[in-house]
XYZ file of C-alpha atoms in Angstrom:
212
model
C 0.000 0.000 0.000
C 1.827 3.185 -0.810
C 1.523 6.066 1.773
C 0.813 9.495 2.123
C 3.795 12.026 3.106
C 2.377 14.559 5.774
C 4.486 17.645 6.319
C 3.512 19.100 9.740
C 4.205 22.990 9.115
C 3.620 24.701 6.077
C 5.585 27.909 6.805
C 8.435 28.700 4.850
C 10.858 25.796 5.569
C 8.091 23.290 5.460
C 7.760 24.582 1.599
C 10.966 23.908 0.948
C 10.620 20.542 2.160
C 7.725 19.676 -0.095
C 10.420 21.227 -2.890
C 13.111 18.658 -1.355
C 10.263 15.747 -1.390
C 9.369 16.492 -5.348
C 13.267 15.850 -6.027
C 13.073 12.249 -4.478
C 13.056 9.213 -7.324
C 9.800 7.701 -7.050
C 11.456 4.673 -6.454
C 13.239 5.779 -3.673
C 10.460 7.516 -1.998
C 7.410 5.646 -0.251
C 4.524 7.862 -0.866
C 2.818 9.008 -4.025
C 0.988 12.013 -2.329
C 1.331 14.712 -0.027
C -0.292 17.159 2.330
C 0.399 19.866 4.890
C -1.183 20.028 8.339
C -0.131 23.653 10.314
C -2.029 25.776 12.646
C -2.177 28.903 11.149
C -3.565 28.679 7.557
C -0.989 29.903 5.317
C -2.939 28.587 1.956
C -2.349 32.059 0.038
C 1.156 31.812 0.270
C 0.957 28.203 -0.725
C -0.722 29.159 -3.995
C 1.401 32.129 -4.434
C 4.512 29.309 -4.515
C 2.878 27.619 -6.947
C 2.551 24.521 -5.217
C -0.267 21.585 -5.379
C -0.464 20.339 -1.617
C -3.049 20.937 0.640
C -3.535 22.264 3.938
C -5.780 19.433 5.368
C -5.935 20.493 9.110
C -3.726 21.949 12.033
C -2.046 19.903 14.295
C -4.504 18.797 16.812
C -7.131 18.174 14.661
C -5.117 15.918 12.523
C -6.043 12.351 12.080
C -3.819 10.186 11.038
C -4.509 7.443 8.607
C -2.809 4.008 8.467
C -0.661 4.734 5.679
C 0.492 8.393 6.758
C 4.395 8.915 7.193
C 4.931 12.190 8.820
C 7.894 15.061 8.686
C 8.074 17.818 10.904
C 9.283 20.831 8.826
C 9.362 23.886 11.530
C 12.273 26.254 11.133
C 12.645 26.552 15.025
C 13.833 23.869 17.578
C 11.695 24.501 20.561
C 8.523 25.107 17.724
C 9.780 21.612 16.180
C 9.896 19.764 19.521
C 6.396 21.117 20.558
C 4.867 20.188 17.615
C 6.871 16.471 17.354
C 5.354 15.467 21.254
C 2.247 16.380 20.171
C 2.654 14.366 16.941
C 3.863 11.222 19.135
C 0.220 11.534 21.471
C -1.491 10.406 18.197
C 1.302 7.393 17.463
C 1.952 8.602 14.086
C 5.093 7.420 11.717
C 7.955 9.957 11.090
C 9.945 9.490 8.027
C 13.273 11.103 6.664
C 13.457 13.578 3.672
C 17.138 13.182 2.191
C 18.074 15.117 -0.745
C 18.971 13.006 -3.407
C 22.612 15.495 -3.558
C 23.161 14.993 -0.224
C 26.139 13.019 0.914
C 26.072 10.050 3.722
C 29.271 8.939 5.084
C 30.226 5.337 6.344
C 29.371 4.494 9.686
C 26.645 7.097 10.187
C 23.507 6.730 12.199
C 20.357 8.582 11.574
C 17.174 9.310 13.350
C 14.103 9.494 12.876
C 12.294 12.981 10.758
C 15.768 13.718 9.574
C 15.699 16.392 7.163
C 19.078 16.502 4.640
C 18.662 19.336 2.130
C 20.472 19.733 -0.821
C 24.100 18.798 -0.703
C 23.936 18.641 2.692
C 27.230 16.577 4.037
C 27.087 14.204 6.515
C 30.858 12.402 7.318
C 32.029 9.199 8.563
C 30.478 7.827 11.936
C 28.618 11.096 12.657
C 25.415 10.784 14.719
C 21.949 12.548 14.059
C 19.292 12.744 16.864
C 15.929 12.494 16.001
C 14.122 15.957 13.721
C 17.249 16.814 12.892
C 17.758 19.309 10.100
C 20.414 20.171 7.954
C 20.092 23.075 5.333
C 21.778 23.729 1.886
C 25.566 22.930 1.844
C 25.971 22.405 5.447
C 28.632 19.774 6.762
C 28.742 18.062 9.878
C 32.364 16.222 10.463
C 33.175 12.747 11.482
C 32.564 11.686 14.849
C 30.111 14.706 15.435
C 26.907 14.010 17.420
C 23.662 16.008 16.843
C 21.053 15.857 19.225
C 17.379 15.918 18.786
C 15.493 18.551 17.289
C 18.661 20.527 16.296
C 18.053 23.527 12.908
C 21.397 23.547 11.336
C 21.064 26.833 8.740
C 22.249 26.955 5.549
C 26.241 26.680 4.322
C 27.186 25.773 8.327
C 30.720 23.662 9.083
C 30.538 21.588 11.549
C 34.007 20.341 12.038
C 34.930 16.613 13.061
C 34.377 15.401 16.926
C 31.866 18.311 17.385
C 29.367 17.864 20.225
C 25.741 19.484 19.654
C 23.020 18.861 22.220
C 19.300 18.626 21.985
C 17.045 21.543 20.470
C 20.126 23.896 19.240
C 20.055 26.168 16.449
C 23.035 27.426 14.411
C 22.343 30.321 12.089
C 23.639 30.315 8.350
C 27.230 29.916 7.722
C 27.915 29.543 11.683
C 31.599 27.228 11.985
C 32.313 25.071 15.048
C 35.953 24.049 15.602
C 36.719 20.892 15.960
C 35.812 19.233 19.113
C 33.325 21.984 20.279
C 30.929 21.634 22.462
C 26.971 23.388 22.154
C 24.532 23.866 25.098
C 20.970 22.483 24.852
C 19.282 25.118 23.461
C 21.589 27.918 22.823
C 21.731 29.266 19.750
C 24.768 30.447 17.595
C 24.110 33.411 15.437
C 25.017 34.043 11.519
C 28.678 33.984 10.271
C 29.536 33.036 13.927
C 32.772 31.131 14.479
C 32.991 29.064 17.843
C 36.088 28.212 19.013
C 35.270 25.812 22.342
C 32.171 25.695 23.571
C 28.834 27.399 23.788
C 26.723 26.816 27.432
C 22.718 25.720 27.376
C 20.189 28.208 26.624
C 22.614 30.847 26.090
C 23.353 32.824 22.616
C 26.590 34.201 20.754
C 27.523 35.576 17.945
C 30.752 37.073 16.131
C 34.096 35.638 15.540
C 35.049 34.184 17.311
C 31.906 33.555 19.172
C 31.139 35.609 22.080
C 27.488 35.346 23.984
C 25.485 37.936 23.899
């Protein structure tokens, strides 16, 4: 029975993930249709993007049907998370989106509603939590470990041995040194290089990195 791909969030990063999905072979992929659920109807700027997916609920009205896989596409960690334990109350079935450009190194373990967009990199015995996401041209290094519900922006370097904990967010072309560690929940602004470590909840910025 083929399934239905549900994107839960049809802002503007869930559109790019329906983009991302439309790229996937068919026979690679194991869904023929897909929807949106979100709670705040953004159908205008659906149409306006041109694309054919409808919004079919919000999030606690959704019911799931047998054959639904499900992707959380929120541009936020602590947005994602909420959404994703809400998501688990009705048992539904996350899936991955990866980019048919991205790059998968040997030895790496995935989660569960990992997004890899395109030519994302992800090296050698890395580790992603679950709702993981990794923009366009971002790299995370061997031996790194992402933890759940992490938004890594676009054109980020995550260098090799890197330690990232749950629900962080790095802003576009941020750079972690090798063997740095991030906070749960802090968040590491654009162009932002960190040399050592970054502690929970807390935010920097600048190069190198200093919190703000």
């Amino acid at each position: 029975m083929r399934k239905r791909l549900v994107i839960a969030g049809a802002g503007s990063f869930g559109r790019e993930v329906w983009q991302w999905s439309k790229h996937i072979a068919q026979k690679n992929k194991c869904w023929d249709s897909v929807v949106f659920i979100n709670d705040i109807d953004t159908t205008e700027k659906i149409i306006e993007s041109q694309i054919n997916c409808p919004i079919i609920s919000n999030i606690d009205d959704y019911l799931p049907l047998e054959n639904d896989v499900v992707i959380c596409a929120i541009g936020s960690p602590e947005g994602k998370l909420n959404i994703v334990k809400r998501l688990k109350k009705k048992n539904v079935t996350f899936t991955n989106i990866i980019h048919p450009t991205a790059i998968i190194g040997s030895g790496v373990r995935l989660g569960l509603g990992i997004v890899l967009c395109p030519y994302a990199v992800v090296s050698v015995n890395a580790q992603l939590g679950d709702h993981v996401a990794v923009n366009i041209c971002s790299t995370i290094g061997h031996d790194s470990k992402i933890g759940e519900g992490t938004i890594i922006s676009a054109h980020c370097d995550i260098t090799g041995f890197c330690e990232i904990d749950d629900g962080v967010f790095l802003g576009s072309g941020a750079r972690l040194l090798p063997n740095s560690k991030i906070g749960t929940f802090a968040t590491v602004g654009a162009g932002c290089v960190v040399l050592k470590e970054v502690e929970p909840y807390k935010t920097v910025a600048g190069i190198p990195a200093r919190y703000i």
